[in-house]
mmCIF file of C-alpha atoms and ligand atoms in Angstrom:
data_model
loop_
_atom_site.group_PDB
_atom_site.id
_atom_site.type_symbol
_atom_site.label_atom_id
_atom_site.label_comp_id
_atom_site.label_asym_id
_atom_site.label_seq_id
_atom_site.Cartn_x
_atom_site.Cartn_y
_atom_site.Cartn_z
ATOM 1 C CA MET A 291 -29.194 93.032 171.124
ATOM 2 C CA VAL A 292 -26.960 94.523 173.808
ATOM 3 C CA ILE A 293 -23.798 96.236 172.583
ATOM 4 C CA GLY A 294 -21.144 96.601 175.275
ATOM 5 C CA CYS A 295 -17.861 98.489 175.232
ATOM 6 C CA ILE A 296 -14.854 98.014 177.484
ATOM 7 C CA GLY A 297 -12.417 100.933 177.292
ATOM 8 C CA CYS A 298 -14.212 104.094 176.194
ATOM 9 C CA GLY A 299 -11.296 106.344 175.330
ATOM 10 C CA ASN A 300 -10.775 107.974 171.945
ATOM 11 C CA MET A 301 -11.607 104.992 169.742
ATOM 12 C CA GLY A 302 -14.070 103.172 172.023
ATOM 13 C CA GLY A 303 -15.966 106.411 172.661
ATOM 14 C CA ALA A 304 -16.083 107.268 168.951
ATOM 15 C CA LEU A 305 -17.272 103.774 167.971
ATOM 16 C CA VAL A 306 -20.048 103.764 170.584
ATOM 17 C CA GLU A 307 -21.150 107.267 169.509
ATOM 18 C CA GLY A 308 -21.220 106.162 165.870
ATOM 19 C CA LEU A 309 -23.094 102.944 166.660
ATOM 20 C CA LEU A 310 -25.584 104.878 168.830
ATOM 21 C CA ARG A 311 -26.378 107.007 165.782
ATOM 22 C CA SER A 312 -26.590 104.102 163.359
ATOM 23 C CA ALA A 313 -27.748 101.034 165.255
ATOM 24 C CA GLY A 314 -31.479 101.811 165.125
ATOM 25 C CA SER A 315 -34.072 100.559 167.551
ATOM 26 C CA GLY A 316 -33.846 97.290 169.426
ATOM 27 C CA LYS A 317 -30.246 97.882 170.545
ATOM 28 C CA ARG A 318 -29.210 98.647 174.100
ATOM 29 C CA PHE A 319 -25.754 99.938 175.036
ATOM 30 C CA CYS A 320 -23.650 99.415 178.144
ATOM 31 C CA ALA A 321 -20.041 100.254 178.913
ATOM 32 C CA TYR A 322 -17.245 100.229 181.427
ATOM 33 C CA THR A 323 -14.108 102.306 181.281
ATOM 34 C CA ARG A 324 -11.388 102.750 183.915
ATOM 35 C CA THR A 325 -11.984 106.481 184.419
ATOM 36 C CA ALA A 326 -15.752 106.678 184.914
ATOM 37 C CA ALA A 327 -15.858 110.422 184.130
ATOM 38 C CA ARG A 328 -14.968 109.629 180.509
ATOM 39 C CA LEU A 329 -18.375 107.979 180.159
ATOM 40 C CA ALA A 330 -20.423 111.055 181.065
ATOM 41 C CA GLY A 331 -21.103 112.049 177.439
ATOM 42 C CA LEU A 332 -22.150 108.524 176.446
ATOM 43 C CA GLU A 333 -24.332 108.121 179.542
ATOM 44 C CA ALA A 334 -26.191 111.289 178.543
ATOM 45 C CA GLN A 335 -26.951 109.550 175.223
ATOM 46 C CA GLY A 336 -28.426 106.496 176.938
ATOM 47 C CA VAL A 337 -25.424 104.220 177.454
ATOM 48 C CA GLN A 338 -25.678 102.333 180.747
ATOM 49 C CA ARG A 339 -22.518 102.638 182.846
ATOM 50 C CA LEU A 340 -21.610 99.368 184.528
ATOM 51 C CA SER A 341 -19.130 98.908 187.335
ATOM 52 C CA SER A 342 -16.743 96.352 185.809
ATOM 53 C CA ALA A 343 -15.523 94.897 182.533
ATOM 54 C CA LEU A 344 -16.922 91.535 183.639
ATOM 55 C CA GLU A 345 -20.388 92.985 184.080
ATOM 56 C CA VAL A 346 -20.274 94.379 180.526
ATOM 57 C CA ALA A 347 -19.099 91.007 179.180
ATOM 58 C CA GLN A 348 -21.935 89.267 181.031
ATOM 59 C CA GLN A 349 -24.655 91.612 179.750
ATOM 60 C CA ALA A 350 -23.524 92.274 176.155
ATOM 61 C CA ASP A 351 -24.198 90.077 173.136
ATOM 62 C CA PHE A 352 -21.748 92.086 171.048
ATOM 63 C CA LEU A 353 -18.693 93.270 172.941
ATOM 64 C CA LEU A 354 -16.257 95.938 171.766
ATOM 65 C CA LEU A 355 -12.807 95.700 173.339
ATOM 66 C CA CYS A 356 -11.177 99.109 172.899
ATOM 67 C CA VAL A 357 -8.348 99.203 175.440
ATOM 68 C CA LYS A 358 -4.679 99.626 174.462
ATOM 69 C CA PRO A 359 -2.975 96.441 173.169
ATOM 70 C CA ALA A 360 -0.908 96.085 176.377
ATOM 71 C CA GLN A 361 -4.133 96.137 178.441
ATOM 72 C CA VAL A 362 -5.843 93.389 176.412
ATOM 73 C CA PRO A 363 -4.430 90.344 178.299
ATOM 74 C CA GLY A 364 -5.475 91.719 181.713
ATOM 75 C CA VAL A 365 -9.003 92.553 180.572
ATOM 76 C CA LEU A 366 -9.469 89.203 178.807
ATOM 77 C CA GLU A 367 -8.251 87.343 181.883
ATOM 78 C CA GLU A 368 -10.929 89.143 183.886
ATOM 79 C CA ILE A 369 -13.815 88.559 181.457
ATOM 80 C CA SER A 370 -12.989 85.240 179.758
ATOM 81 C CA ARG A 371 -15.440 83.226 181.882
ATOM 82 C CA ALA A 372 -18.288 85.350 180.465
ATOM 83 C CA LEU A 373 -17.195 84.901 176.843
ATOM 84 C CA THR A 374 -19.525 82.162 175.681
ATOM 85 C CA ALA A 375 -20.183 80.880 172.158
ATOM 86 C CA ASP A 376 -23.388 82.919 171.761
ATOM 87 C CA LYS A 377 -21.561 86.276 172.061
ATOM 88 C CA VAL A 378 -19.182 88.084 169.711
ATOM 89 C CA LEU A 379 -16.033 89.897 170.843
ATOM 90 C CA LEU A 380 -14.617 92.602 168.564
ATOM 91 C CA SER A 381 -11.123 93.925 169.298
ATOM 92 C CA VAL A 382 -9.587 97.055 167.777
ATOM 93 C CA ALA A 383 -6.213 96.496 169.480
ATOM 94 C CA ALA A 384 -3.424 97.075 166.965
ATOM 95 C CA GLY A 385 -1.220 94.025 166.350
ATOM 96 C CA VAL A 386 -3.270 91.584 168.466
ATOM 97 C CA SER A 387 -4.112 88.617 166.227
ATOM 98 C CA LEU A 388 -7.256 86.489 166.240
ATOM 99 C CA SER A 389 -5.252 83.475 167.448
ATOM 100 C CA LYS A 390 -3.899 85.474 170.404
ATOM 101 C CA LEU A 391 -7.374 86.768 171.204
ATOM 102 C CA ALA A 392 -8.722 83.192 171.026
ATOM 103 C CA ARG A 393 -5.998 81.949 173.359
ATOM 104 C CA MET A 394 -6.618 84.720 175.883
ATOM 105 C CA SER A 395 -10.421 84.580 175.737
ATOM 106 C CA GLY A 396 -10.868 80.855 176.231
ATOM 107 C CA GLY A 397 -11.545 79.940 172.588
ATOM 108 C CA LEU A 398 -15.348 79.667 172.725
ATOM 109 C CA CYS A 399 -16.476 83.157 171.756
ATOM 110 C CA PRO A 400 -16.503 84.122 168.050
ATOM 111 C CA LEU A 401 -14.019 86.928 167.406
ATOM 112 C CA VAL A 402 -13.624 89.941 165.153
ATOM 113 C CA ARG A 403 -10.360 91.768 164.600
ATOM 114 C CA CYS A 404 -11.010 95.300 163.430
ATOM 115 C CA MET A 405 -8.574 98.060 162.480
ATOM 116 C CA PRO A 406 -10.019 101.555 162.156
ATOM 117 C CA ASP A 407 -8.094 104.635 161.015
ATOM 118 C CA THR A 408 -8.194 107.917 162.963
ATOM 119 C CA PRO A 409 -10.897 109.583 160.781
ATOM 120 C CA ALA A 410 -13.191 106.964 162.369
ATOM 121 C CA LEU A 411 -13.088 109.382 165.313
ATOM 122 C CA VAL A 412 -15.151 111.830 163.208
ATOM 123 C CA GLY A 413 -17.396 109.209 161.607
ATOM 124 C CA LYS A 414 -15.449 109.012 158.325
ATOM 125 C CA GLY A 415 -13.368 105.922 158.949
ATOM 126 C CA VAL A 416 -11.954 103.118 156.892
ATOM 127 C CA PHE A 417 -12.335 99.819 158.772
ATOM 128 C CA ALA A 418 -10.642 96.500 158.050
ATOM 129 C CA PHE A 419 -12.253 93.349 159.428
ATOM 130 C CA ALA A 420 -11.176 89.740 159.857
ATOM 131 C CA PHE A 421 -13.453 87.148 161.428
ATOM 132 C CA SER A 422 -12.669 83.958 163.344
ATOM 133 C CA ASP A 423 -13.719 80.651 161.782
ATOM 134 C CA ASN A 424 -16.381 80.064 164.446
ATOM 135 C CA LEU A 425 -18.278 83.248 163.487
ATOM 136 C CA SER A 426 -21.145 82.534 161.088
ATOM 137 C CA ARG A 427 -21.319 84.385 157.748
ATOM 138 C CA GLU A 428 -24.693 85.778 158.766
ATOM 139 C CA ARG A 429 -23.296 87.378 161.941
ATOM 140 C CA ALA A 430 -20.264 88.683 160.046
ATOM 141 C CA GLU A 431 -22.613 90.401 157.562
ATOM 142 C CA GLU A 432 -24.637 91.879 160.457
ATOM 143 C CA ILE A 433 -21.460 93.355 161.946
ATOM 144 C CA LEU A 434 -20.334 94.769 158.592
ATOM 145 C CA ALA A 435 -23.787 96.335 158.128
ATOM 146 C CA LEU A 436 -23.596 97.885 161.605
ATOM 147 C CA PHE A 437 -20.219 99.496 160.896
ATOM 148 C CA ARG A 438 -20.995 100.601 157.318
ATOM 149 C CA ASN A 439 -22.720 103.649 158.770
ATOM 150 C CA LEU A 440 -19.426 104.676 160.358
ATOM 151 C CA GLY A 441 -17.329 104.560 157.187
ATOM 152 C CA LEU A 442 -15.934 102.276 154.508
ATOM 153 C CA CYS A 443 -15.744 98.652 155.690
ATOM 154 C CA ILE A 444 -13.617 96.027 154.012
ATOM 155 C CA GLU A 445 -13.025 92.412 154.896
ATOM 156 C CA ILE A 446 -9.407 91.299 154.474
ATOM 157 C CA ALA A 447 -7.295 88.245 155.221
ATOM 158 C CA GLU A 448 -5.569 88.570 158.591
ATOM 159 C CA SER A 449 -2.218 88.392 156.800
ATOM 160 C CA GLN A 450 -3.100 91.754 155.165
ATOM 161 C CA PHE A 451 -3.489 93.693 158.425
ATOM 162 C CA ALA A 452 0.095 95.005 158.320
ATOM 163 C CA ALA A 453 -0.456 96.158 154.720
ATOM 164 C CA PHE A 454 -3.750 97.808 155.655
ATOM 165 C CA SER A 455 -2.061 99.527 158.602
ATOM 166 C CA GLY A 456 0.853 100.734 156.442
ATOM 167 C CA LEU A 457 -1.490 102.170 153.800
ATOM 168 C CA ILE A 458 -4.658 103.251 155.629
ATOM 169 C CA GLY A 459 -3.849 103.131 159.356
ATOM 170 C CA ALA A 460 -0.794 105.305 158.753
ATOM 171 C CA GLY A 461 -2.556 107.064 155.867
ATOM 172 C CA PRO A 462 -3.779 110.097 157.836
ATOM 173 C CA ALA A 463 -0.139 110.925 158.674
ATOM 174 C CA TYR A 464 0.770 110.949 154.955
ATOM 175 C CA VAL A 465 -2.273 113.018 154.021
ATOM 176 C CA PHE A 466 -1.778 115.488 156.885
ATOM 177 C CA ALA A 467 1.917 115.820 155.919
ATOM 178 C CA MET A 468 0.865 116.722 152.349
ATOM 179 C CA MET A 469 -1.797 119.120 153.668
ATOM 180 C CA GLN A 470 0.698 120.758 156.006
ATOM 181 C CA ALA A 471 3.232 121.205 153.186
ATOM 182 C CA LEU A 472 0.580 122.746 150.902
ATOM 183 C CA SER A 473 -0.591 125.023 153.686
ATOM 184 C CA GLN A 474 2.998 126.122 154.353
ATOM 185 C CA ALA A 475 3.424 126.866 150.647
ATOM 186 C CA GLY A 476 0.265 128.992 150.811
ATOM 187 C CA VAL A 477 1.691 131.006 153.705
ATOM 188 C CA THR A 478 4.942 131.414 151.758
ATOM 189 C CA LEU A 479 2.895 132.910 148.928
ATOM 190 C CA GLY A 480 1.264 135.428 151.290
ATOM 191 C CA PHE A 481 -2.000 133.818 152.452
ATOM 192 C CA SER A 482 -2.724 133.853 156.186
ATOM 193 C CA HIS A 483 -2.181 130.589 158.089
ATOM 194 C CA GLU A 484 -5.925 130.294 158.659
ATOM 195 C CA ALA A 485 -6.926 130.970 155.054
ATOM 196 C CA SER A 486 -4.239 128.654 153.740
ATOM 197 C CA ARG A 487 -5.312 125.772 155.991
ATOM 198 C CA LYS A 488 -9.014 126.255 155.189
ATOM 199 C CA MET A 489 -8.339 126.301 151.439
ATOM 200 C CA VAL A 490 -6.196 123.150 151.659
ATOM 201 C CA GLN A 491 -8.862 121.333 153.718
ATOM 202 C CA ALA A 492 -11.503 122.185 151.108
ATOM 203 C CA LEU A 493 -9.101 121.179 148.306
ATOM 204 C CA VAL A 494 -8.520 117.703 149.776
ATOM 205 C CA GLU A 495 -12.209 117.170 150.521
ATOM 206 C CA GLY A 496 -13.166 118.284 146.997
ATOM 207 C CA CYS A 497 -10.592 115.997 145.381
ATOM 208 C CA ALA A 498 -11.800 113.013 147.430
ATOM 209 C CA VAL A 499 -15.402 113.635 146.337
ATOM 210 C CA MET A 500 -14.300 114.106 142.705
ATOM 211 C CA ALA A 501 -12.303 110.858 142.764
ATOM 212 C CA GLU A 502 -15.336 109.061 144.212
ATOM 213 C CA LYS A 503 -17.740 110.414 141.583
ATOM 214 C CA SER A 504 -15.489 110.086 138.541
ATOM 215 C CA PRO A 505 -14.975 106.859 136.588
ATOM 216 C CA GLU A 506 -11.640 108.203 135.257
ATOM 217 C CA HIS A 507 -8.274 106.823 136.365
ATOM 218 C CA LEU A 508 -6.569 109.010 138.992
ATOM 219 C CA ALA A 509 -3.787 109.725 136.459
ATOM 220 C CA GLU A 510 -6.407 111.122 134.053
ATOM 221 C CA LEU A 511 -7.894 113.330 136.771
ATOM 222 C CA LYS A 512 -4.381 114.654 137.356
ATOM 223 C CA ASP A 513 -3.720 115.152 133.614
ATOM 224 C CA ASN A 514 -7.022 117.034 133.251
ATOM 225 C CA VAL A 515 -5.620 119.772 135.512
ATOM 226 C CA CYS A 516 -2.414 120.079 133.434
ATOM 227 C CA SER A 517 -3.088 122.418 130.465
ATOM 228 C CA PRO A 518 -0.354 122.485 127.811
ATOM 229 C CA HIS A 519 2.196 125.192 128.605
ATOM 230 C CA GLY A 520 0.179 125.939 131.762
ATOM 231 C CA LEU A 521 1.285 126.395 135.350
ATOM 232 C CA THR A 522 0.105 123.067 136.843
ATOM 233 C CA ILE A 523 2.319 120.970 134.550
ATOM 234 C CA GLU A 524 5.315 122.967 135.801
ATOM 235 C CA GLY A 525 4.453 122.026 139.390
ATOM 236 C CA VAL A 526 3.713 118.390 138.508
ATOM 237 C CA ASN A 527 7.030 118.139 136.642
ATOM 238 C CA VAL A 528 8.828 119.082 139.868
ATOM 239 C CA LEU A 529 6.933 116.332 141.764
ATOM 240 C CA ASP A 530 7.951 113.799 139.104
ATOM 241 C CA ARG A 531 11.605 114.927 138.917
ATOM 242 C CA ARG A 532 11.944 114.703 142.708
ATOM 243 C CA GLY A 533 10.296 111.245 142.811
ATOM 244 C CA PHE A 534 7.093 112.122 144.710
ATOM 245 C CA SER A 535 5.272 108.856 143.807
ATOM 246 C CA GLY A 536 8.318 106.774 144.708
ATOM 247 C CA ILE A 537 8.636 108.514 148.071
ATOM 248 C CA VAL A 538 4.987 107.853 148.917
ATOM 249 C CA ILE A 539 5.239 104.199 147.817
ATOM 250 C CA ASP A 540 8.453 103.739 149.849
ATOM 251 C CA ALA A 541 6.764 105.278 152.910
ATOM 252 C CA VAL A 542 3.890 102.778 152.694
ATOM 253 C CA LEU A 543 6.265 99.835 152.150
ATOM 254 C CA ALA A 544 8.420 100.901 155.140
ATOM 255 C CA ALA A 545 5.323 101.144 157.369
ATOM 256 C CA ASN A 546 4.157 97.735 156.123
ATOM 257 C CA ALA A 547 7.581 96.209 156.952
ATOM 258 C CA ARG A 548 7.419 97.632 160.479
ATOM 259 C CA GLY A 549 3.838 96.387 160.823
ATOM 260 C CA LEU A 550 4.894 92.853 159.857
ATOM 261 C CA ALA A 551 7.724 92.966 162.427
ATOM 262 C CA MET A 552 5.307 94.228 165.110
ATOM 263 C CA GLU A 553 2.868 91.364 164.402
ATOM 264 C CA GLN A 554 5.753 88.949 165.138
ATOM 265 C CA GLU A 555 6.822 90.816 168.306
ATOM 266 C CA SER A 556 3.401 91.076 169.948
HETATM 267 N N1 LIG B 606 -6.914 106.044 168.348
HETATM 268 C C1 LIG B 606 -6.811 105.529 167.129
HETATM 269 O O1 LIG B 606 -6.789 106.239 166.144
HETATM 270 C C2 LIG B 606 -6.746 104.033 166.904
HETATM 271 C C3 LIG B 606 -6.652 103.528 165.596
HETATM 272 C C4 LIG B 606 -6.647 102.136 165.413
HETATM 273 C C5 LIG B 606 -6.718 101.293 166.500
HETATM 274 N N2 LIG B 606 -6.793 101.812 167.756
HETATM 275 C C6 LIG B 606 -6.830 100.896 168.890
HETATM 276 O O2 LIG B 606 -7.851 101.322 169.766
HETATM 277 C C7 LIG B 606 -7.492 100.948 171.094
HETATM 278 C C8 LIG B 606 -7.739 102.124 172.010
HETATM 279 O O3 LIG B 606 -6.969 103.217 171.588
HETATM 280 P P1 LIG B 606 -7.355 104.702 172.009
HETATM 281 O O4 LIG B 606 -6.563 105.598 171.164
HETATM 282 O O5 LIG B 606 -8.836 104.833 172.049
HETATM 283 O O6 LIG B 606 -6.769 104.714 173.515
HETATM 284 P P2 LIG B 606 -7.322 105.495 174.771
HETATM 285 O O7 LIG B 606 -7.924 106.798 174.380
HETATM 286 O O8 LIG B 606 -6.233 105.485 175.801
HETATM 287 O O9 LIG B 606 -8.514 104.572 175.281
HETATM 288 C C9 LIG B 606 -8.315 103.392 176.012
HETATM 289 C C10 LIG B 606 -9.319 103.427 177.152
HETATM 290 O O10 LIG B 606 -9.286 102.176 177.830
HETATM 291 C C11 LIG B 606 -9.419 102.439 179.219
HETATM 292 N N3 LIG B 606 -8.910 101.303 179.981
HETATM 293 C C12 LIG B 606 -7.636 100.952 180.236
HETATM 294 N N4 LIG B 606 -7.588 99.815 180.945
HETATM 295 C C13 LIG B 606 -8.874 99.445 181.152
HETATM 296 C C14 LIG B 606 -9.487 98.364 181.833
HETATM 297 N N5 LIG B 606 -8.769 97.433 182.435
HETATM 298 N N6 LIG B 606 -10.829 98.299 181.809
HETATM 299 C C15 LIG B 606 -11.572 99.243 181.197
HETATM 300 N N7 LIG B 606 -11.047 100.302 180.554
HETATM 301 C C16 LIG B 606 -9.715 100.391 180.531
HETATM 302 C C17 LIG B 606 -8.617 103.694 179.420
HETATM 303 O O11 LIG B 606 -8.977 104.285 180.624
HETATM 304 P P3 LIG B 606 -8.278 105.613 181.209
HETATM 305 O O12 LIG B 606 -9.033 106.748 180.562
HETATM 306 O O13 LIG B 606 -8.467 105.537 182.667
HETATM 307 O O14 LIG B 606 -6.827 105.547 180.773
HETATM 308 C C18 LIG B 606 -8.987 104.512 178.191
HETATM 309 O O15 LIG B 606 -10.149 105.283 178.422
HETATM 310 C C19 LIG B 606 -6.032 100.504 171.057
HETATM 311 O O16 LIG B 606 -5.956 99.107 171.193
HETATM 312 C C20 LIG B 606 -5.542 100.919 169.703
HETATM 313 O O17 LIG B 606 -4.604 99.990 169.166
HETATM 314 C C21 LIG B 606 -6.814 103.162 167.991
#
């Protein structure tokens, strides 16, 4: 199997690096990106640099399209004649639907729409996938297995992409905002910026692992920290009085609404 990537910037580069680590033997990699220097790191890991997007599309069985959404039509126009029914094209372009990809790619090649979140850049992503009708179940499972080494993979209906983007795509911004606020509180209480940030990072990582390992409801995990007449319940009461949960839910719903509008616009 030859895995090809067109557009090796932040996301394309991270996906190829992750797949290089996880794909095992029997896979060959090739790539083309506009600024050739960006491929130096991948070339050193065995990725063959080709001289055009078309060449990658001709050589690859599984093609990752990782250019910006506005660049997708131009690239697909260039490579569509190489996109035959025996290949698979996966696009990570935000807001570009399977039907648009099918229209722009000539309609023969099976398609995958994939939405990663930014932690995919460090190999801890959450990936949503939707597959075109002409992609067999067997190939869809192969692709899911390939990406499972890069993070959590879920298959969703295409109509849920805006919801996924509002919750998980935008999710790092919500989590970083919470981390930044906690870190700022730590500085206010006299910890250094560095110590505060490090402690908050470890706190969030520890909570994520605890949530993963525990069968208890998240509300129970929260209650377990709140001793009667203790200090945590005083802090949690402030969150509840100020409507913390409602604010977070409203943020996700607002992002979802914008995502739905963007799907219509693009
Ligand atoms: N970054 C994220 O967290 C994230 C999350 C979800 C989805 N995505 C999706 O991932 C895609 C890429 O985003 P990104 O953040 O990785 O952007 P990026 O860092 O700008 O990468 C895009 C790459 O494509 C290259 N490129 C542009 N036109 C090209 C062409 N005609 N042929 C070959 N290569 C071309 C660019 O080359 P130059 O270096 O010369 O500009 C750049 O290296 C977008 O569609 C975005 O919606 C990204």
